[in-house]
Short mmCIF file of C-alpha atoms in Angstrom, two decimals:
data_model
loop_
_atom_site.label_atom_id
_atom_site.label_comp_id
_atom_site.label_asym_id
_atom_site.label_seq_id
_atom_site.Cartn_x
_atom_site.Cartn_y
_atom_site.Cartn_z
CA GLN A 30 -23.22 94.32 15.60
CA VAL A 31 -23.04 93.54 19.39
CA GLN A 32 -20.02 91.68 20.50
CA LEU A 33 -20.40 89.95 24.02
CA VAL A 34 -17.11 88.80 25.82
CA GLU A 35 -17.47 86.48 28.86
CA SER A 36 -14.58 86.44 31.72
CA GLY A 37 -14.02 85.42 35.05
CA GLY A 38 -14.21 81.63 34.62
CA GLY A 39 -11.46 79.46 36.13
CA LEU A 40 -10.84 76.49 38.62
CA VAL A 41 -12.54 76.70 41.95
CA GLN A 42 -12.98 74.14 44.74
CA ALA A 43 -16.46 72.82 45.58
CA GLY A 44 -18.19 75.02 47.80
CA GLY A 45 -16.39 78.19 46.55
CA SER A 46 -17.60 81.01 44.56
CA LEU A 47 -16.98 82.80 41.21
CA ARG A 48 -18.14 86.16 39.58
CA LEU A 49 -18.57 85.98 35.62
CA SER A 50 -18.60 89.18 33.79
CA CYS A 51 -20.12 89.72 30.34
CA ALA A 52 -18.92 93.12 28.54
CA ALA A 53 -20.65 94.33 25.59
CA SER A 54 -19.43 96.48 22.68
CA GLY A 55 -20.97 97.70 19.43
CA GLY A 56 -24.38 98.27 21.12
CA THR A 57 -26.18 99.68 24.22
CA LEU A 58 -26.61 97.02 26.83
CA SER A 59 -29.80 98.86 28.10
CA SER A 60 -31.57 97.99 25.06
CA TYR A 61 -31.25 94.11 25.86
CA ASN A 62 -32.62 91.73 28.22
CA MET A 63 -29.52 89.48 29.20
CA GLY A 64 -29.32 85.71 29.68
CA TRP A 65 -26.58 83.28 30.98
CA PHE A 66 -26.47 79.64 29.58
CA ARG A 67 -24.03 76.85 30.17
CA GLN A 68 -22.93 73.79 28.40
CA ALA A 69 -21.11 70.82 29.86
CA PRO A 70 -19.29 68.12 27.99
CA GLY A 71 -21.73 65.80 26.29
CA LYS A 72 -24.73 67.70 27.49
CA GLU A 73 -27.10 70.15 25.93
CA ARG A 74 -26.92 73.76 26.55
CA GLU A 75 -28.96 74.68 29.53
CA PHE A 76 -30.63 77.96 31.03
CA VAL A 77 -28.95 79.54 33.90
CA ALA A 78 -30.35 83.22 34.42
CA TYR A 79 -32.05 85.99 32.82
CA ILE A 80 -32.35 89.61 33.68
CA THR A 81 -34.50 92.20 32.12
CA TRP A 82 -33.17 95.48 30.60
CA SER A 83 -33.44 97.56 33.46
CA GLY A 84 -32.74 94.70 35.96
CA GLY A 85 -36.26 94.85 37.30
CA SER A 86 -36.95 91.06 36.83
CA THR A 87 -34.71 88.04 37.04
CA TYR A 88 -35.33 84.44 36.47
CA TYR A 89 -33.23 81.30 37.30
CA GLY A 90 -32.76 77.75 36.28
CA ASP A 91 -33.74 75.10 38.78
CA SER A 92 -30.23 73.83 39.14
CA VAL A 93 -28.71 77.25 40.11
CA LYS A 94 -31.71 78.75 42.01
CA GLY A 95 -30.72 79.93 45.41
CA ARG A 96 -27.01 79.64 44.73
CA SER A 97 -26.45 82.34 41.83
CA THR A 98 -27.50 85.99 41.30
CA ILE A 99 -27.49 87.75 37.94
CA SER A 100 -27.03 91.54 38.01
CA ARG A 101 -26.16 94.30 35.55
CA ASP A 102 -24.52 97.71 35.41
CA ASN A 103 -25.78 99.29 32.31
CA ALA A 104 -23.36 102.33 32.68
CA LYS A 105 -20.48 99.79 32.44
CA ASN A 106 -22.21 97.90 29.53
CA SER A 107 -21.78 94.76 31.60
CA VAL A 108 -23.77 91.98 33.02
CA TYR A 109 -22.69 89.63 35.98
CA LEU A 110 -23.44 86.04 37.22
CA GLN A 111 -22.21 85.64 40.98
CA MET A 112 -22.12 81.70 41.56
CA ASN A 113 -21.82 80.40 45.31
CA ARG A 114 -21.55 77.21 46.87
CA LEU A 115 -20.46 75.69 43.60
CA LYS A 116 -20.69 71.93 43.02
CA PHE A 117 -18.81 69.70 40.46
CA GLU A 118 -21.83 69.57 38.21
CA ASP A 119 -21.62 73.31 37.79
CA THR A 120 -18.60 72.62 35.67
CA ALA A 121 -19.46 73.85 32.10
CA VAL A 122 -18.68 76.73 29.50
CA TYR A 123 -20.72 79.52 30.39
CA TYR A 124 -22.20 81.88 27.76
CA CYS A 125 -23.94 85.33 28.02
CA ALA A 126 -26.54 86.22 25.23
CA ALA A 127 -28.53 89.38 24.44
CA ASP A 128 -32.36 89.57 23.83
CA PHE A 129 -33.30 92.75 22.13
CA LYS A 130 -36.06 94.47 24.29
CA TYR A 131 -38.00 95.95 21.39
CA ASN A 132 -39.17 92.81 19.98
CA SER A 133 -38.52 90.43 22.94
CA ARG A 134 -41.04 87.75 23.72
CA TYR A 135 -39.44 87.32 27.18
CA ARG A 136 -39.13 83.67 26.43
CA TYR A 137 -36.00 83.41 28.33
CA LEU A 138 -35.63 79.60 27.93
CA VAL A 139 -35.76 79.77 24.22
CA GLN A 140 -32.31 80.04 22.89
CA GLU A 141 -33.42 80.95 19.36
CA ASP A 142 -34.94 84.23 20.71
CA TYR A 143 -31.44 85.56 21.61
CA ASN A 144 -29.70 87.96 19.13
CA TYR A 145 -26.17 87.78 20.15
CA TRP A 146 -24.00 85.14 21.99
CA GLY A 147 -20.49 85.43 23.67
CA GLN A 148 -17.55 83.18 23.03
CA GLY A 149 -17.92 81.48 26.58
CA THR A 150 -15.91 81.21 29.65
CA GLN A 151 -14.84 77.87 31.21
CA VAL A 152 -15.90 77.11 34.79
CA THR A 153 -14.28 74.12 36.39
CA VAL A 154 -15.30 72.96 39.91
CA SER A 155 -12.94 70.27 41.76
CA SER A 156 -14.03 68.09 44.41
#
């Protein structure tokens, strides 16, 4: 079905910025609300951001609110996460996930509600 591939991760100094991308194939991205999650070593996977299928609404986890912006370009079948003022604690593997809009409960915090997940991209923030 749908494949999601994240890119844009890497090593960045604290205070810097990164833009993560999620490219979809095998489906039309406009049929999905999209989320970003992250998982640091030894930690549970954590909600980062969510955007509805048309981009009309966005939601952010408390730890990144005010520093991150989720956006999408349905014509490019892509979703993005702009991360600014990065902190050491932002170090994690970042995953994008797709939530089919036609049966969505819009429970963006509930990982089990997402239909597809990418393989993840590593973000490492040095201090």
